[in-house]
PDB file of C-alpha atoms and ligand atoms in Angstrom:
ATOM      1  CA  UNK A 361      62.495 150.198-111.726  1.00  0.00           C
ATOM      2  CA  UNK A 362      63.808 153.935-113.755  1.00  0.00           C
ATOM      3  CA  UNK A 363      65.861 151.884-116.470  1.00  0.00           C
ATOM      4  CA  UNK A 364      62.727 149.981-117.775  1.00  0.00           C
ATOM      5  CA  UNK A 365      62.341 150.516-120.826  1.00  0.00           C
ATOM      6  CA  UNK A 366      58.386 151.466-120.401  1.00  0.00           C
ATOM      7  CA  UNK A 367      60.129 154.928-119.455  1.00  0.00           C
ATOM      8  CA  UNK A 368      61.711 154.713-122.545  1.00  0.00           C
ATOM      9  CA  UNK A 369      59.224 155.117-125.409  1.00  0.00           C
ATOM     10  CA  UNK A 370      57.435 157.835-126.604  1.00  0.00           C
ATOM     11  CA  UNK A 371      53.263 158.489-125.229  1.00  0.00           C
ATOM     12  CA  UNK A 372      51.099 157.215-125.295  1.00  0.00           C
ATOM     13  CA  UNK A 373      52.300 153.816-125.771  1.00  0.00           C
ATOM     14  CA  UNK A 374      50.305 151.688-127.934  1.00  0.00           C
ATOM     15  CA  UNK A 375      49.906 148.018-126.656  1.00  0.00           C
ATOM     16  CA  UNK A 376      48.950 145.677-129.861  1.00  0.00           C
ATOM     17  CA  UNK A 377      46.199 144.534-127.741  1.00  0.00           C
ATOM     18  CA  UNK A 378      46.231 140.667-127.409  1.00  0.00           C
ATOM     19  CA  UNK A 379      49.033 141.050-130.411  1.00  0.00           C
ATOM     20  CA  UNK A 380      47.561 142.523-134.040  1.00  0.00           C
ATOM     21  CA  UNK A 381      44.321 140.914-132.875  1.00  0.00           C
ATOM     22  CA  UNK A 382      42.422 142.142-135.658  1.00  0.00           C
ATOM     23  CA  UNK A 383      44.327 141.064-138.371  1.00  0.00           C
ATOM     24  CA  UNK A 384      45.294 137.551-136.504  1.00  0.00           C
ATOM     25  CA  UNK A 385      44.108 135.180-134.233  1.00  0.00           C
ATOM     26  CA  UNK A 386      44.516 136.932-130.918  1.00  0.00           C
ATOM     27  CA  UNK A 387      47.452 135.988-128.106  1.00  0.00           C
ATOM     28  CA  UNK A 388      49.243 133.564-130.727  1.00  0.00           C
ATOM     29  CA  UNK A 389      53.119 134.019-132.269  1.00  0.00           C
ATOM     30  CA  UNK A 390      51.138 135.031-135.811  1.00  0.00           C
ATOM     31  CA  UNK A 391      49.470 137.969-133.706  1.00  0.00           C
ATOM     32  CA  UNK A 392      52.389 138.675-132.221  1.00  0.00           C
ATOM     33  CA  UNK A 393      54.513 138.572-135.574  1.00  0.00           C
ATOM     34  CA  UNK A 394      52.016 140.929-137.339  1.00  0.00           C
ATOM     35  CA  UNK A 395      52.226 143.585-134.560  1.00  0.00           C
ATOM     36  CA  UNK A 396      55.581 143.577-134.795  1.00  0.00           C
ATOM     37  CA  UNK A 397      56.096 143.826-138.308  1.00  0.00           C
ATOM     38  CA  UNK A 398      53.334 146.476-138.159  1.00  0.00           C
ATOM     39  CA  UNK A 399      55.906 148.131-136.230  1.00  0.00           C
ATOM     40  CA  UNK A 400      54.939 147.893-132.895  1.00  0.00           C
ATOM     41  CA  UNK A 401      56.742 148.567-129.698  1.00  0.00           C
ATOM     42  CA  UNK A 402      54.485 147.251-127.207  1.00  0.00           C
ATOM     43  CA  UNK A 403      52.535 143.969-127.137  1.00  0.00           C
ATOM     44  CA  UNK A 404      49.513 143.131-124.702  1.00  0.00           C
ATOM     45  CA  UNK A 405      48.765 139.265-123.474  1.00  0.00           C
ATOM     46  CA  UNK A 406      47.051 137.312-121.103  1.00  0.00           C
ATOM     47  CA  UNK A 407      48.414 133.742-118.856  1.00  0.00           C
ATOM     48  CA  UNK A 408      47.125 131.105-117.709  1.00  0.00           C
ATOM     49  CA  UNK A 409      47.824 128.168-116.016  1.00  0.00           C
ATOM     50  CA  UNK A 410      47.379 124.281-117.607  1.00  0.00           C
ATOM     51  CA  UNK A 411      46.180 121.605-115.452  1.00  0.00           C
ATOM     52  CA  UNK A 412      50.426 120.700-115.318  1.00  0.00           C
ATOM     53  CA  UNK A 413      51.234 123.899-114.311  1.00  0.00           C
ATOM     54  CA  UNK A 414      52.313 125.383-117.600  1.00  0.00           C
ATOM     55  CA  UNK A 415      52.182 128.749-118.112  1.00  0.00           C
ATOM     56  CA  UNK A 416      50.159 129.479-121.169  1.00  0.00           C
ATOM     57  CA  UNK A 417      48.747 132.369-123.440  1.00  0.00           C
ATOM     58  CA  UNK A 418      45.031 132.669-123.632  1.00  0.00           C
ATOM     59  CA  UNK A 419      43.000 134.928-122.614  1.00  0.00           C
ATOM     60  CA  UNK A 420      39.497 132.973-121.716  1.00  0.00           C
ATOM     61  CA  UNK A 421      39.207 130.434-119.329  1.00  0.00           C
ATOM     62  CA  UNK A 422      38.482 128.214-121.664  1.00  0.00           C
ATOM     63  CA  UNK A 423      39.738 126.639-124.662  1.00  0.00           C
ATOM     64  CA  UNK A 424      36.200 127.221-126.791  1.00  0.00           C
ATOM     65  CA  UNK A 425      36.212 130.327-128.443  1.00  0.00           C
ATOM     66  CA  UNK A 426      39.401 130.662-129.667  1.00  0.00           C
ATOM     67  CA  UNK A 427      39.794 126.695-130.734  1.00  0.00           C
ATOM     68  CA  UNK A 428      37.655 123.695-131.779  1.00  0.00           C
ATOM     69  CA  UNK A 429      38.290 122.180-128.480  1.00  0.00           C
ATOM     70  CA  UNK A 430      35.969 122.495-125.451  1.00  0.00           C
ATOM     71  CA  UNK A 431      37.108 122.877-121.602  1.00  0.00           C
ATOM     72  CA  UNK A 432      38.804 124.514-118.911  1.00  0.00           C
ATOM     73  CA  UNK A 433      42.283 125.369-119.606  1.00  0.00           C
ATOM     74  CA  UNK A 434      42.813 124.421-115.688  1.00  0.00           C
ATOM     75  CA  UNK A 435      41.526 120.696-116.599  1.00  0.00           C
ATOM     76  CA  UNK A 436      43.543 120.321-119.432  1.00  0.00           C
ATOM     77  CA  UNK A 437      47.210 119.522-119.758  1.00  0.00           C
ATOM     78  CA  UNK A 438      49.599 121.416-122.042  1.00  0.00           C
ATOM     79  CA  UNK A 439      49.838 118.586-124.541  1.00  0.00           C
ATOM     80  CA  UNK A 440      46.379 118.407-125.125  1.00  0.00           C
ATOM     81  CA  UNK A 441      46.487 122.187-125.629  1.00  0.00           C
ATOM     82  CA  UNK A 442      48.975 121.967-127.915  1.00  0.00           C
ATOM     83  CA  UNK A 443      46.715 119.658-130.229  1.00  0.00           C
ATOM     84  CA  UNK A 444      44.336 122.316-130.991  1.00  0.00           C
ATOM     85  CA  UNK A 445      43.953 124.396-133.529  1.00  0.00           C
ATOM     86  CA  UNK A 446      44.147 128.499-132.334  1.00  0.00           C
ATOM     87  CA  UNK A 447      44.152 129.955-136.126  1.00  0.00           C
ATOM     88  CA  UNK A 448      41.758 128.170-138.069  1.00  0.00           C
ATOM     89  CA  UNK A 449      38.050 129.317-136.355  1.00  0.00           C
ATOM     90  CA  UNK A 450      39.893 133.294-137.131  1.00  0.00           C
ATOM     91  CA  UNK A 451      40.840 132.453-141.154  1.00  0.00           C
ATOM     92  CA  UNK A 452      41.784 129.301-142.890  1.00  0.00           C
ATOM     93  CA  UNK A 453      45.565 131.102-143.834  1.00  0.00           C
ATOM     94  CA  UNK A 454      46.381 130.737-139.947  1.00  0.00           C
ATOM     95  CA  UNK A 455      45.218 126.671-139.712  1.00  0.00           C
ATOM     96  CA  UNK A 456      47.943 125.016-137.545  1.00  0.00           C
ATOM     97  CA  UNK A 457      48.343 128.308-135.381  1.00  0.00           C
ATOM     98  CA  UNK A 458      48.910 127.126-131.546  1.00  0.00           C
ATOM     99  CA  UNK A 459      48.407 128.123-128.181  1.00  0.00           C
ATOM    100  CA  UNK A 460      51.812 129.087-127.373  1.00  0.00           C
ATOM    101  CA  UNK A 461      53.052 129.113-123.712  1.00  0.00           C
ATOM    102  CA  UNK A 462      54.472 131.853-122.554  1.00  0.00           C
ATOM    103  CA  UNK A 463      58.405 131.007-122.968  1.00  0.00           C
ATOM    104  CA  UNK A 464      57.595 130.239-126.732  1.00  0.00           C
ATOM    105  CA  UNK A 465      56.418 133.901-126.566  1.00  0.00           C
ATOM    106  CA  UNK A 466      59.169 135.310-124.753  1.00  0.00           C
ATOM    107  CA  UNK A 467      61.537 133.500-127.150  1.00  0.00           C
ATOM    108  CA  UNK A 468      60.133 134.997-130.235  1.00  0.00           C
ATOM    109  CA  UNK A 469      59.500 138.741-129.187  1.00  0.00           C
ATOM    110  CA  UNK A 470      63.203 138.743-127.460  1.00  0.00           C
ATOM    111  CA  UNK A 471      63.388 142.407-126.645  1.00  0.00           C
ATOM    112  CA  UNK A 472      62.117 143.623-130.083  1.00  0.00           C
ATOM    113  CA  UNK A 473      59.261 145.206-127.839  1.00  0.00           C
ATOM    114  CA  UNK A 474      57.719 145.865-124.460  1.00  0.00           C
ATOM    115  CA  UNK A 475      54.900 143.168-123.203  1.00  0.00           C
ATOM    116  CA  UNK A 476      52.288 143.829-120.754  1.00  0.00           C
ATOM    117  CA  UNK A 477      51.311 140.604-119.214  1.00  0.00           C
ATOM    118  CA  UNK A 478      48.035 140.440-117.592  1.00  0.00           C
ATOM    119  CA  UNK A 479      47.457 137.791-114.863  1.00  0.00           C
ATOM    120  CA  UNK A 480      44.589 136.201-115.179  1.00  0.00           C
ATOM    121  CA  UNK A 481      43.411 133.295-113.026  1.00  0.00           C
ATOM    122  CA  UNK A 482      40.481 134.693-110.907  1.00  0.00           C
ATOM    123  CA  UNK A 483      41.017 133.653-107.126  1.00  0.00           C
ATOM    124  CA  UNK A 484      42.757 130.544-108.663  1.00  0.00           C
ATOM    125  CA  UNK A 485      46.479 129.041-108.170  1.00  0.00           C
ATOM    126  CA  UNK A 486      46.830 133.168-108.466  1.00  0.00           C
ATOM    127  CA  UNK A 487      50.189 132.361-106.307  1.00  0.00           C
ATOM    128  CA  UNK A 488      51.797 129.305-108.560  1.00  0.00           C
ATOM    129  CA  UNK A 489      50.978 131.623-111.868  1.00  0.00           C
ATOM    130  CA  UNK A 490      52.374 134.942-110.516  1.00  0.00           C
ATOM    131  CA  UNK A 491      55.223 133.307-109.217  1.00  0.00           C
ATOM    132  CA  UNK A 492      55.765 130.665-112.620  1.00  0.00           C
ATOM    133  CA  UNK A 493      55.574 133.993-114.741  1.00  0.00           C
ATOM    134  CA  UNK A 494      58.644 136.359-112.550  1.00  0.00           C
ATOM    135  CA  UNK A 495      60.703 133.252-112.639  1.00  0.00           C
ATOM    136  CA  UNK A 496      60.560 133.100-116.072  1.00  0.00           C
ATOM    137  CA  UNK A 497      60.871 136.585-116.559  1.00  0.00           C
ATOM    138  CA  UNK A 498      64.122 136.418-114.198  1.00  0.00           C
ATOM    139  CA  UNK A 499      65.737 133.450-116.112  1.00  0.00           C
ATOM    140  CA  UNK A 500      64.885 135.075-119.374  1.00  0.00           C
ATOM    141  CA  UNK A 501      66.422 138.224-117.997  1.00  0.00           C
ATOM    142  CA  UNK A 502      63.494 139.712-119.295  1.00  0.00           C
ATOM    143  CA  UNK A 503      62.866 142.631-116.677  1.00  0.00           C
ATOM    144  CA  UNK A 504      63.577 145.438-118.270  1.00  0.00           C
ATOM    145  CA  UNK A 505      61.058 144.710-121.040  1.00  0.00           C
ATOM    146  CA  UNK A 506      58.305 143.024-119.115  1.00  0.00           C
ATOM    147  CA  UNK A 507      55.366 144.988-117.286  1.00  0.00           C
ATOM    148  CA  UNK A 508      52.267 143.073-115.524  1.00  0.00           C
ATOM    149  CA  UNK A 509      48.565 144.140-114.630  1.00  0.00           C
ATOM    150  CA  UNK A 510      45.874 142.264-113.223  1.00  0.00           C
ATOM    151  CA  UNK A 511      42.150 142.479-112.332  1.00  0.00           C
ATOM    152  CA  UNK A 512      43.098 141.166-108.592  1.00  0.00           C
ATOM    153  CA  UNK A 513      44.911 143.015-106.296  1.00  0.00           C
ATOM    154  CA  UNK A 514      46.296 140.258-104.782  1.00  0.00           C
ATOM    155  CA  UNK A 515      48.526 139.135-107.963  1.00  0.00           C
ATOM    156  CA  UNK A 516      49.682 142.952-108.393  1.00  0.00           C
ATOM    157  CA  UNK A 517      50.809 143.205-104.438  1.00  0.00           C
ATOM    158  CA  UNK A 518      52.790 140.007-105.312  1.00  0.00           C
ATOM    159  CA  UNK A 519      54.344 141.543-108.449  1.00  0.00           C
ATOM    160  CA  UNK A 520      55.330 144.443-106.215  1.00  0.00           C
ATOM    161  CA  UNK A 521      56.726 142.633-103.206  1.00  0.00           C
ATOM    162  CA  UNK A 522      58.627 139.737-105.304  1.00  0.00           C
ATOM    163  CA  UNK A 523      59.754 141.772-108.298  1.00  0.00           C
ATOM    164  CA  UNK A 524      60.025 145.549-107.972  1.00  0.00           C
ATOM    165  CA  UNK A 525      61.852 146.362-111.229  1.00  0.00           C
ATOM    166  CA  UNK A 526      58.838 145.041-113.268  1.00  0.00           C
ATOM    167  CA  UNK A 527      56.208 148.230-112.843  1.00  0.00           C
ATOM    168  CA  UNK A 528      52.572 146.469-112.348  1.00  0.00           C
ATOM    169  CA  UNK A 529      49.303 147.902-113.075  1.00  0.00           C
ATOM    170  CA  UNK A 530      45.676 147.472-111.287  1.00  0.00           C
ATOM    171  CA  UNK A 531      43.052 146.845-114.313  1.00  0.00           C
ATOM    172  CA  UNK A 532      39.776 148.144-113.405  1.00  0.00           C
ATOM    173  CA  UNK A 533      36.313 147.035-114.515  1.00  0.00           C
ATOM    174  CA  UNK A 534      33.916 149.355-116.525  1.00  0.00           C
ATOM    175  CA  UNK A 535      31.356 151.501-114.795  1.00  0.00           C
ATOM    176  CA  UNK A 536      31.129 152.252-111.142  1.00  0.00           C
ATOM    177  CA  UNK A 537      32.479 148.521-110.075  1.00  0.00           C
ATOM    178  CA  UNK A 538      35.876 150.582-111.899  1.00  0.00           C
ATOM    179  CA  UNK A 539      35.051 153.616-109.965  1.00  0.00           C
ATOM    180  CA  UNK A 540      35.272 152.255-106.509  1.00  0.00           C
ATOM    181  CA  UNK A 541      38.260 150.114-107.674  1.00  0.00           C
ATOM    182  CA  UNK A 542      40.158 153.330-108.778  1.00  0.00           C
ATOM    183  CA  UNK A 543      38.677 154.864-105.507  1.00  0.00           C
ATOM    184  CA  UNK A 544      40.478 151.813-103.167  1.00  0.00           C
ATOM    185  CA  UNK A 545      43.584 151.242-105.168  1.00  0.00           C
ATOM    186  CA  UNK A 546      44.795 153.889-102.967  1.00  0.00           C
ATOM    187  CA  UNK A 547      46.185 151.523-100.304  1.00  0.00           C
ATOM    188  CA  UNK A 548      47.609 149.571-102.658  1.00  0.00           C
ATOM    189  CA  UNK A 549      49.435 152.119-104.643  1.00  0.00           C
ATOM    190  CA  UNK A 550      50.080 150.695-107.912  1.00  0.00           C
ATOM    191  CA  UNK A 551      52.600 152.207-110.161  1.00  0.00           C
ATOM    192  CA  UNK A 552      49.874 152.337-113.205  1.00  0.00           C
ATOM    193  CA  UNK A 553      46.671 152.008-113.249  1.00  0.00           C
ATOM    194  CA  UNK A 554      44.940 150.679-116.254  1.00  0.00           C
ATOM    195  CA  UNK A 555      41.326 151.693-116.347  1.00  0.00           C
ATOM    196  CA  UNK A 556      38.086 151.069-118.878  1.00  0.00           C
ATOM    197  CA  UNK A 557      38.170 154.138-121.073  1.00  0.00           C
ATOM    198  CA  UNK A 558      34.675 155.471-119.965  1.00  0.00           C
ATOM    199  CA  UNK A 559      35.764 155.980-116.863  1.00  0.00           C
ATOM    200  CA  UNK A 560      38.662 158.408-117.745  1.00  0.00           C
ATOM    201  CA  UNK A 561      38.818 162.735-117.865  1.00  0.00           C
ATOM    202  CA  UNK A 562      41.598 164.718-118.547  1.00  0.00           C
ATOM    203  CA  UNK A 563      41.675 165.818-114.550  1.00  0.00           C
ATOM    204  CA  UNK A 564      41.591 162.067-113.624  1.00  0.00           C
ATOM    205  CA  UNK A 565      44.747 161.705-115.972  1.00  0.00           C
ATOM    206  CA  UNK A 566      46.297 164.825-114.199  1.00  0.00           C
ATOM    207  CA  UNK A 567      45.381 163.630-110.896  1.00  0.00           C
ATOM    208  CA  UNK A 568      47.280 160.121-111.564  1.00  0.00           C
ATOM    209  CA  UNK A 569      50.082 161.758-112.926  1.00  0.00           C
ATOM    210  CA  UNK A 570      50.524 164.505-109.734  1.00  0.00           C
ATOM    211  CA  UNK A 571      50.904 161.127-108.259  1.00  0.00           C
ATOM    212  CA  UNK A 572      53.654 160.073-110.209  1.00  0.00           C
ATOM    213  CA  UNK A 573      51.490 157.328-111.431  1.00  0.00           C
ATOM    214  CA  UNK A 574      50.814 155.927-115.292  1.00  0.00           C
ATOM    215  CA  UNK A 575      47.455 155.430-116.802  1.00  0.00           C
ATOM    216  CA  UNK A 576      47.150 153.190-120.116  1.00  0.00           C
ATOM    217  CA  UNK A 577      43.649 152.425-120.752  1.00  0.00           C
ATOM    218  CA  UNK A 578      41.979 149.430-123.039  1.00  0.00           C
ATOM    219  CA  UNK A 579      40.370 148.339-125.429  1.00  0.00           C
ATOM    220  CA  UNK A 580      40.950 151.829-127.226  1.00  0.00           C
ATOM    221  CA  UNK A 581      40.025 151.117-131.558  1.00  0.00           C
ATOM    222  CA  UNK A 582      37.841 154.004-132.960  1.00  0.00           C
ATOM    223  CA  UNK A 583      39.849 157.083-134.084  1.00  0.00           C
ATOM    224  CA  UNK A 584      37.965 159.853-132.427  1.00  0.00           C
ATOM    225  CA  UNK A 585      38.124 157.572-128.962  1.00  0.00           C
ATOM    226  CA  UNK A 586      42.442 157.326-129.775  1.00  0.00           C
ATOM    227  CA  UNK A 587      42.339 161.318-130.586  1.00  0.00           C
ATOM    228  CA  UNK A 588      40.684 162.184-127.305  1.00  0.00           C
ATOM    229  CA  UNK A 589      43.176 159.977-125.390  1.00  0.00           C
ATOM    230  CA  UNK A 590      46.550 161.777-127.042  1.00  0.00           C
ATOM    231  CA  UNK A 591      44.328 165.009-126.288  1.00  0.00           C
ATOM    232  CA  UNK A 592      44.107 163.498-122.401  1.00  0.00           C
ATOM    233  CA  UNK A 593      47.991 162.873-122.148  1.00  0.00           C
ATOM    234  CA  UNK A 594      47.039 159.120-121.430  1.00  0.00           C
ATOM    235  CA  UNK A 595      50.149 157.533-121.429  1.00  0.00           C
ATOM    236  CA  UNK A 596      49.309 154.505-123.428  1.00  0.00           C
ATOM    237  CA  UNK A 597      46.236 152.423-124.685  1.00  0.00           C
ATOM    238  CA  UNK A 598      45.669 148.804-125.703  1.00  0.00           C
ATOM    239  CA  UNK A 599      44.167 148.405-129.124  1.00  0.00           C
ATOM    240  CA  UNK A 600      43.672 145.517-131.430  1.00  0.00           C
ATOM    241  CA  UNK A 601      43.262 148.048-134.707  1.00  0.00           C
ATOM    242  CA  UNK A 602      47.118 149.199-135.335  1.00  0.00           C
ATOM    243  CA  UNK A 603      46.388 150.372-138.604  1.00  0.00           C
ATOM    244  CA  UNK A 604      43.803 153.075-137.292  1.00  0.00           C
ATOM    245  CA  UNK A 605      45.952 153.695-134.217  1.00  0.00           C
ATOM    246  CA  UNK A 606      48.639 154.975-136.896  1.00  0.00           C
ATOM    247  CA  UNK A 607      46.726 156.679-139.019  1.00  0.00           C
ATOM    248  CA  UNK A 608      45.309 158.982-136.280  1.00  0.00           C
ATOM    249  CA  UNK A 609      49.179 159.699-135.437  1.00  0.00           C
ATOM    250  CA  UNK A 610      49.959 160.366-138.597  1.00  0.00           C
ATOM    251  CA  UNK A 611      46.918 162.918-139.031  1.00  0.00           C
ATOM    252  CA  UNK A 612      47.547 164.198-135.626  1.00  0.00           C
ATOM    253  CA  UNK A 613      51.061 165.206-136.174  1.00  0.00           C
TER     254      UNK A 613
HETATM  255  O1  G3P B 293      44.598 145.021-120.363  1.00  0.00           O
HETATM  256  C1  G3P B 293      43.416 145.677-121.213  1.00  0.00           C
HETATM  257  C2  G3P B 293      42.807 144.449-121.441  1.00  0.00           C
HETATM  258  O2  G3P B 293      43.325 143.592-121.992  1.00  0.00           O
HETATM  259  C3  G3P B 293      41.460 143.922-120.509  1.00  0.00           C
HETATM  260  O3  G3P B 293      40.929 143.665-120.764  1.00  0.00           O
HETATM  261  O4  G3P B 293      38.897 141.654-121.120  1.00  0.00           O
HETATM  262  O5  G3P B 293      40.665 142.153-122.727  1.00  0.00           O
HETATM  263  O6  G3P B 293      41.988 141.209-120.958  1.00  0.00           O
HETATM  264  P1  G3P B 293      40.775 142.160-121.562  1.00  0.00           P
HETATM  265 CA1   CA B 294      44.407 141.058-121.478  1.00  0.00          CA
END
């Protein structure tokens, strides 16, 4: 794992959240292309399974919000999903953009950036989703540029056991539920913790560093918050607005 690209990147690592999602439709090739063109060294995306067992890149359980279609991803086959337009709702210039498979994103990004894969699928076909993602990472030789995260300890544990070359993080909720998850995370012992920024403090980050655990926080877009994360020496943050993040870095250095 020490050969992993994550450890070579200057911190804080800025993860383009769902790609450059302020500027292009989230979790599409257009969004990942924009992020790379803006100089992103790390991307974030979400995966789930179609009815016919394909791994697709989409945040929600349903296609409703991001396409003109309707229904749960788990109830649709890949061929049906590929007929949907994932771009026009964002802006007419992205008309015809599709929901990509994870394989298509890997083929597009190659080793140009690190990718944080968030494993969705709460309690539904988890093992199938995780296994298929791990198999794809291995068969496409992407181990050194992929990290994983999930809100579900089962997924975190499975990645740790089956593909220890890839760092894996536990995502935690905002507020008291998140604080409790962090408290109980020591038994799971993830390589990284991905908390909501509202549960962070400089002392918390130092404590995690003392345990050799990285802290990547979500979703940080406001300049004042970005400055605070830099001051607190967070290891990375998920960001929709790469231009604002770059401006803050220029002003800070
Ligand atoms: O991985 C950080 C962030 O993506 C988690 O929240 O809802 O945007 O997937 P969400
Ligand atoms: Ca996510």
